[in-house]
Short mmCIF file of C-alpha atoms and ligand atoms in Angstrom, two decimals:
data_model
loop_
_atom_site.label_atom_id
_atom_site.label_comp_id
_atom_site.label_asym_id
_atom_site.label_seq_id
_atom_site.Cartn_x
_atom_site.Cartn_y
_atom_site.Cartn_z
CA MET A 1445 -104.64 18.72 -53.41
CA VAL A 1446 -103.74 15.63 -54.91
CA GLN A 1447 -102.12 12.80 -52.61
CA LEU A 1448 -99.74 10.56 -54.39
CA THR A 1449 -100.28 7.23 -52.57
CA GLY A 1450 -98.74 4.91 -54.83
CA PRO A 1451 -97.47 4.77 -58.42
CA LYS A 1452 -100.58 4.92 -61.10
CA SER A 1453 -102.58 6.40 -58.81
CA ILE A 1454 -102.96 9.08 -60.52
CA LYS A 1455 -106.37 9.17 -62.78
CA CYS A 1456 -105.47 11.23 -66.08
CA ALA A 1457 -107.55 12.47 -69.01
CA VAL A 1458 -105.85 13.54 -72.35
CA PHE A 1459 -107.67 15.90 -74.20
CA ILE A 1460 -106.52 16.04 -78.04
CA SER A 1461 -107.75 17.65 -81.57
CA GLY A 1462 -104.59 15.87 -83.81
CA ALA A 1463 -102.07 13.71 -84.64
CA GLY A 1464 -101.45 12.71 -81.09
CA SER A 1465 -97.98 12.19 -80.61
CA ASN A 1466 -97.76 13.58 -77.20
CA LEU A 1467 -100.85 11.06 -76.67
CA LYS A 1468 -98.61 8.24 -77.68
CA SER A 1469 -95.26 9.57 -75.27
CA LEU A 1470 -97.60 10.16 -71.95
CA ILE A 1471 -99.19 6.55 -72.79
CA GLN A 1472 -95.89 5.38 -73.01
CA PHE A 1473 -94.81 7.35 -70.06
CA SER A 1474 -97.49 5.67 -67.93
CA LYS A 1475 -97.17 2.47 -68.35
CA ARG A 1476 -93.70 2.94 -66.60
CA LYS A 1477 -92.98 1.28 -63.29
CA ASN A 1478 -92.50 4.43 -61.35
CA SER A 1479 -95.28 6.32 -63.50
CA PRO A 1480 -97.66 8.66 -60.91
CA ILE A 1481 -100.38 8.60 -63.45
CA SER A 1482 -102.37 5.84 -65.14
CA ILE A 1483 -104.30 7.49 -68.27
CA GLU A 1484 -107.78 6.69 -68.37
CA LEU A 1485 -109.77 8.82 -70.63
CA ILE A 1486 -108.85 10.16 -73.89
CA ILE A 1487 -111.38 13.65 -75.77
CA SER A 1488 -111.04 15.01 -78.75
CA ASP A 1489 -113.10 17.85 -79.98
CA ASN A 1490 -112.61 15.87 -83.24
CA SER A 1491 -113.95 12.89 -84.20
CA LYS A 1492 -111.33 12.66 -87.52
CA ALA A 1493 -108.24 13.03 -84.70
CA LYS A 1494 -105.61 10.74 -86.04
CA GLY A 1495 -105.05 10.83 -82.08
CA LEU A 1496 -107.76 8.55 -81.49
CA LYS A 1497 -105.91 5.62 -82.78
CA PHE A 1498 -103.91 5.09 -79.78
CA GLY A 1499 -107.16 4.60 -77.60
CA LYS A 1500 -107.73 1.28 -79.86
CA ILE A 1501 -104.24 0.46 -79.57
CA PHE A 1502 -103.77 1.01 -76.08
CA LYS A 1503 -107.31 0.25 -75.13
CA ILE A 1504 -108.10 3.24 -73.63
CA SER A 1505 -111.73 5.00 -73.61
CA SER A 1506 -111.87 7.42 -75.83
CA LYS A 1507 -114.32 10.06 -76.68
CA VAL A 1508 -115.44 12.77 -79.18
CA PHE A 1509 -117.74 15.89 -78.16
CA ASN A 1510 -119.12 17.94 -81.20
CA TYR A 1511 -117.74 21.63 -80.01
CA LYS A 1512 -120.40 23.52 -81.82
CA ASN A 1513 -121.75 24.43 -77.86
CA ARG A 1514 -118.73 24.92 -76.30
CA LEU A 1515 -121.36 24.80 -72.72
CA ILE A 1516 -122.97 21.59 -73.59
CA ALA A 1517 -119.69 20.34 -74.55
CA GLU A 1518 -117.89 20.92 -71.53
CA LYS A 1519 -120.97 20.14 -69.43
CA LYS A 1520 -120.89 16.72 -70.50
CA ILE A 1521 -117.09 16.13 -70.74
CA ILE A 1522 -117.22 17.37 -67.08
CA SER A 1523 -119.40 14.79 -66.34
CA GLU A 1524 -117.36 12.06 -68.07
CA ILE A 1525 -114.60 12.90 -65.70
CA LYS A 1526 -116.60 12.88 -62.62
CA LYS A 1527 -117.80 9.86 -63.68
CA LYS A 1528 -114.06 8.21 -63.82
CA LYS A 1529 -112.47 10.12 -60.88
CA ILE A 1530 -109.85 12.01 -62.91
CA LYS A 1531 -107.45 14.09 -60.88
CA ILE A 1532 -105.23 15.10 -63.94
CA ILE A 1533 -106.07 16.55 -67.15
CA CYS A 1534 -103.17 17.04 -69.86
CA LEU A 1535 -103.92 18.99 -72.54
CA ALA A 1536 -101.95 17.67 -75.47
CA GLY A 1537 -102.05 19.10 -78.86
CA PHE A 1538 -105.63 20.25 -77.61
CA MET A 1539 -107.27 23.34 -79.48
CA ARG A 1540 -109.94 24.50 -77.74
CA VAL A 1541 -110.03 26.83 -74.93
CA LEU A 1542 -111.46 25.95 -71.50
CA SER A 1543 -114.02 28.20 -69.82
CA LYS A 1544 -114.16 29.63 -66.54
CA ASP A 1545 -117.01 27.43 -65.79
CA PHE A 1546 -115.37 24.14 -66.50
CA LEU A 1547 -112.16 24.96 -64.59
CA LYS A 1548 -114.33 25.44 -61.53
CA SER A 1549 -115.96 22.61 -61.86
CA PHE A 1550 -112.39 20.53 -62.16
CA LYS A 1551 -111.30 20.61 -59.05
CA GLY A 1552 -108.23 18.79 -59.94
CA LYS A 1553 -105.14 20.20 -61.74
CA ILE A 1554 -104.78 21.17 -65.48
CA LEU A 1555 -101.33 21.14 -67.60
CA ASN A 1556 -101.06 22.15 -71.21
CA ILE A 1557 -97.82 21.69 -73.74
CA HIS A 1558 -97.40 24.51 -76.18
CA PRO A 1559 -94.60 24.62 -78.68
CA SER A 1560 -92.85 27.82 -77.98
CA LEU A 1561 -90.92 29.49 -75.05
CA LEU A 1562 -93.72 30.75 -73.72
CA PRO A 1563 -95.21 33.92 -72.80
CA LYS A 1564 -93.73 34.68 -76.60
CA TYR A 1565 -95.75 33.28 -79.22
CA LYS A 1566 -99.04 32.26 -77.92
CA GLY A 1567 -101.72 30.27 -79.99
CA LEU A 1568 -101.39 29.71 -83.75
CA ASN A 1569 -98.43 29.46 -86.44
CA THR A 1570 -95.97 29.91 -83.52
CA HIS A 1571 -92.65 28.34 -85.34
CA HIS A 1572 -93.49 30.69 -88.45
CA ARG A 1573 -93.71 33.71 -86.42
CA ALA A 1574 -90.42 32.64 -84.24
CA ILE A 1575 -88.72 32.23 -87.27
CA SER A 1576 -89.87 35.60 -88.91
CA ASN A 1577 -88.50 37.42 -86.44
CA ASN A 1578 -85.28 35.60 -86.78
CA GLU A 1579 -85.85 34.52 -83.21
CA LYS A 1580 -81.72 32.56 -81.92
CA TYR A 1581 -84.01 29.66 -80.47
CA SER A 1582 -87.82 28.61 -80.14
CA GLY A 1583 -88.60 25.43 -78.11
CA CYS A 1584 -91.83 24.36 -76.30
CA THR A 1585 -93.63 25.06 -72.64
CA VAL A 1586 -95.33 22.51 -70.04
CA HIS A 1587 -97.79 25.35 -68.51
CA PHE A 1588 -100.64 24.81 -65.81
CA VAL A 1589 -103.96 25.93 -67.61
CA ASN A 1590 -105.94 29.12 -67.27
CA SER A 1591 -108.69 31.18 -68.88
CA LYS A 1592 -107.03 32.71 -70.98
CA LEU A 1593 -104.46 31.38 -74.07
CA ASP A 1594 -101.72 29.35 -73.63
CA SER A 1595 -101.10 31.74 -70.30
CA GLY A 1596 -100.67 30.29 -66.49
CA LYS A 1597 -97.80 30.33 -64.32
CA ILE A 1598 -95.09 27.47 -66.40
CA ILE A 1599 -93.89 24.09 -65.38
CA LEU A 1600 -90.90 23.54 -67.27
CA GLN A 1601 -89.49 24.87 -70.50
CA LYS A 1602 -87.45 23.19 -73.38
CA LYS A 1603 -85.09 26.02 -75.27
CA VAL A 1604 -84.63 24.66 -79.22
CA LYS A 1605 -81.61 26.52 -81.56
CA ILE A 1606 -83.12 27.35 -84.78
CA THR A 1607 -80.54 27.46 -87.84
CA LYS A 1608 -80.47 29.71 -90.66
CA SER A 1609 -81.92 26.87 -92.82
CA GLU A 1610 -84.72 26.42 -89.78
CA THR A 1611 -88.38 26.42 -91.48
CA ALA A 1612 -91.72 26.13 -89.49
CA LYS A 1613 -91.66 22.01 -90.60
CA SER A 1614 -88.37 21.28 -89.81
CA LEU A 1615 -88.52 23.46 -85.91
CA ALA A 1616 -91.95 22.17 -85.45
CA LYS A 1617 -90.66 17.94 -85.61
CA LYS A 1618 -87.78 18.77 -83.42
CA ILE A 1619 -89.82 20.69 -80.90
CA LEU A 1620 -91.69 17.80 -81.03
CA VAL A 1621 -89.02 15.59 -80.10
CA GLN A 1622 -88.25 17.37 -77.17
CA GLU A 1623 -92.26 17.94 -75.98
CA HIS A 1624 -92.21 14.44 -75.57
CA LYS A 1625 -89.51 14.52 -73.09
CA LEU A 1626 -90.63 17.25 -71.19
CA TYR A 1627 -94.23 16.73 -70.47
CA PRO A 1628 -93.55 13.78 -68.69
CA LYS A 1629 -91.09 15.63 -66.80
CA ALA A 1630 -93.47 18.46 -66.10
CA ILE A 1631 -95.72 15.76 -64.75
CA LYS A 1632 -93.18 14.20 -61.89
CA GLU A 1633 -92.44 17.85 -61.23
CA VAL A 1634 -96.15 18.61 -60.49
CA PHE A 1635 -96.08 15.61 -57.95
CA ASN A 1636 -92.41 15.90 -57.47
CA LEU A 1637 -91.41 12.80 -58.31
C1 LIG B 1367 -98.12 20.08 -80.71
O1 LIG B 1367 -96.45 20.93 -81.18
C2 LIG B 1367 -98.46 20.91 -79.25
O2 LIG B 1367 -97.12 21.72 -78.45
C3 LIG B 1367 -99.56 22.00 -79.82
O3 LIG B 1367 -99.60 21.15 -81.20
C4 LIG B 1367 -99.26 20.00 -81.69
C5 LIG B 1367 -99.69 18.92 -80.92
O4 LIG B 1367 -99.11 17.70 -81.87
N1 LIG B 1367 -100.07 22.74 -78.86
C6 LIG B 1367 -100.28 24.20 -78.89
O5 LIG B 1367 -100.32 24.64 -79.97
C7 LIG B 1367 -101.83 24.49 -78.14
N2 LIG B 1367 -101.48 25.71 -77.87
P1 LIG B 1367 -99.50 15.91 -81.53
O6 LIG B 1367 -100.82 16.06 -81.28
O7 LIG B 1367 -98.49 15.16 -82.27
O8 LIG B 1367 -99.33 16.05 -79.95
#
């Protein structure tokens, strides 16, 4: 169990594959006075991920790993994470499933954010599927990670109303706004703050 000894005592790594808007919101959260986390490392499977720019802007060490071979990529990531004494990993738009071996090797907590009200709409195209099924609500979920896609114990969820004229794009935008608030809240919840 991770013991909280003071503000910013928990070293965090954020994993991204794309735009990194959740990464940005987590960095902003980490810079707040009483934040429990300090973001020490950004990891990406995609050298073109736009979110990597936040590493440069906020001077946080960023590493890209080639995922052609997941086993090798994960071994390198684990070594990096051990070097930096990372205690919590936040997946933020990281479009890979972590292997059972990875989960066994990393002793800390791993969280993920997903843009649906899990267990509904795991995987890709969540917004499109929710609208096509005439759902009245969608939303976002922060959950602990296990070796199955978008599964694992739910920490927090936020509901978002789907309007009559909703498109996948407008819904994604609306949900992202809530994601940026929900992820920091869920981290606080995990550490009983
Ligand atoms: C977010 O909507 C996140 O919930 C989703 O990817 C987007 C990343 O946006 N994650 C998943 O679908 C994971 N299954 P961002 O790069 O701007 O944070």
